[in-house]
mmCIF file of C-alpha atoms in Angstrom:
data_model
loop_
_atom_site.group_PDB
_atom_site.id
_atom_site.type_symbol
_atom_site.label_atom_id
_atom_site.label_comp_id
_atom_site.label_asym_id
_atom_site.label_seq_id
_atom_site.Cartn_x
_atom_site.Cartn_y
_atom_site.Cartn_z
ATOM 1 C CA MET A 13 0.362 -0.043 -0.182
ATOM 2 C CA PHE A 14 0.960 3.568 -0.123
ATOM 3 C CA SER A 15 2.594 5.474 2.629
ATOM 4 C CA PHE A 16 1.638 8.932 3.586
ATOM 5 C CA LEU A 17 4.441 10.606 1.748
ATOM 6 C CA GLY A 18 3.723 8.410 -1.363
ATOM 7 C CA LEU A 19 0.280 9.655 -1.433
ATOM 8 C CA LEU A 20 1.611 13.212 -0.649
ATOM 9 C CA GLY A 21 3.552 13.101 -3.979
ATOM 10 C CA VAL A 22 0.543 11.592 -5.965
ATOM 11 C CA VAL A 23 -1.770 14.455 -4.682
ATOM 12 C CA GLY A 24 1.452 17.012 -5.876
ATOM 13 C CA MET A 25 1.563 15.700 -9.565
ATOM 14 C CA ALA A 26 -1.941 15.599 -9.947
ATOM 15 C CA GLY A 27 -2.306 18.947 -8.694
ATOM 16 C CA VAL A 28 0.557 19.877 -11.454
ATOM 17 C CA VAL A 29 -1.659 18.188 -14.091
ATOM 18 C CA VAL A 30 -4.595 20.209 -13.144
ATOM 19 C CA ASN A 31 -2.559 23.571 -13.220
ATOM 20 C CA ASP A 32 -1.031 22.926 -16.488
ATOM 21 C CA SER A 33 -4.552 21.985 -18.104
ATOM 22 C CA LEU A 34 -6.132 24.883 -16.451
ATOM 23 C CA VAL A 35 -3.383 27.288 -18.143
ATOM 24 C CA LEU A 36 -3.705 25.613 -21.403
ATOM 25 C CA VAL A 37 -7.560 25.981 -21.513
ATOM 26 C CA ASN A 38 -7.040 29.814 -20.304
ATOM 27 C CA TYR A 39 -4.713 30.392 -23.002
ATOM 28 C CA LEU A 40 -6.917 29.073 -25.912
ATOM 29 C CA CYS A 41 -9.894 30.837 -24.323
ATOM 30 C CA LYS A 42 -7.849 33.953 -24.691
ATOM 31 C CA SER A 43 -6.086 33.311 -28.039
ATOM 32 C CA GLY A 44 -9.153 33.811 -30.099
ATOM 33 C CA GLN A 45 -12.804 32.239 -31.038
ATOM 34 C CA SER A 46 -12.075 30.069 -33.986
ATOM 35 C CA ARG A 47 -14.675 27.708 -35.281
ATOM 36 C CA ASP A 48 -11.997 24.932 -36.026
ATOM 37 C CA VAL A 49 -11.401 23.669 -32.713
ATOM 38 C CA SER A 50 -8.914 21.135 -33.521
ATOM 39 C CA ALA A 51 -6.511 23.817 -34.884
ATOM 40 C CA LEU A 52 -7.287 26.308 -31.952
ATOM 41 C CA VAL A 53 -5.925 23.434 -29.577
ATOM 42 C CA ALA A 54 -3.116 22.755 -31.985
ATOM 43 C CA LYS A 55 -1.855 26.080 -32.117
ATOM 44 C CA GLY A 56 -2.433 26.695 -28.541
ATOM 45 C CA THR A 57 -0.607 23.622 -27.392
ATOM 46 C CA ALA A 58 2.371 24.526 -29.366
ATOM 47 C CA GLY A 59 2.369 28.053 -27.849
ATOM 48 C CA ARG A 60 2.366 26.868 -24.511
ATOM 49 C CA LEU A 61 4.104 23.317 -24.664
ATOM 50 C CA CYS A 62 7.408 24.731 -23.147
ATOM 51 C CA ALA A 63 5.849 26.409 -20.231
ATOM 52 C CA ILE A 64 3.816 23.216 -19.383
ATOM 53 C CA LEU A 65 7.024 21.131 -19.650
ATOM 54 C CA LEU A 66 9.055 23.331 -17.605
ATOM 55 C CA THR A 67 6.611 23.154 -14.613
ATOM 56 C CA THR A 68 6.129 19.609 -14.912
ATOM 57 C CA VAL A 69 9.785 18.911 -14.993
ATOM 58 C CA THR A 70 10.339 21.198 -12.123
ATOM 59 C CA THR A 71 7.885 20.003 -9.794
ATOM 60 C CA ALA A 72 9.020 16.208 -10.773
ATOM 61 C CA ALA A 73 12.544 17.177 -9.850
ATOM 62 C CA GLY A 74 11.344 18.906 -6.391
ATOM 63 C CA LEU A 75 9.353 15.468 -5.827
ATOM 64 C CA LEU A 76 12.260 13.538 -6.404
ATOM 65 C CA PRO A 77 13.837 13.402 -2.814
ATOM 66 C CA LEU A 78 10.141 12.211 -1.639
ATOM 67 C CA LEU A 79 10.219 9.367 -4.290
ATOM 68 C CA LEU A 80 13.741 8.548 -2.921
ATOM 69 C CA THR A 81 12.745 8.470 0.564
ATOM 70 C CA VAL A 82 9.852 6.129 -0.156
ATOM 71 C CA LEU A 83 11.925 3.998 -1.962
ATOM 72 C CA ALA A 84 14.675 3.707 0.425
ATOM 73 C CA GLU A 85 12.155 2.785 3.093
ATOM 74 C CA ARG A 86 10.935 -0.239 0.966
ATOM 75 C CA MET A 87 14.410 -1.609 0.611
ATOM 76 C CA PRO A 88 15.624 -4.578 2.413
ATOM 77 C CA ARG A 89 18.192 -4.357 4.760
#
């Protein structure tokens, strides 16, 4: 089962996913009112991909010590 620290890491990464999706939807809403939704999503995703990836990578790097702590607790001695 999950430990408290593992659950904390999962909740943290879920928060990043929700935040990234809200940033993308907000950007799409402000970018224009196009009838072609697929073109709008493709343009918006290309425009915000760098910011979304940087946010995800930095959060994952910040949670890496938490992951290593959980893995170290599970290793046999």
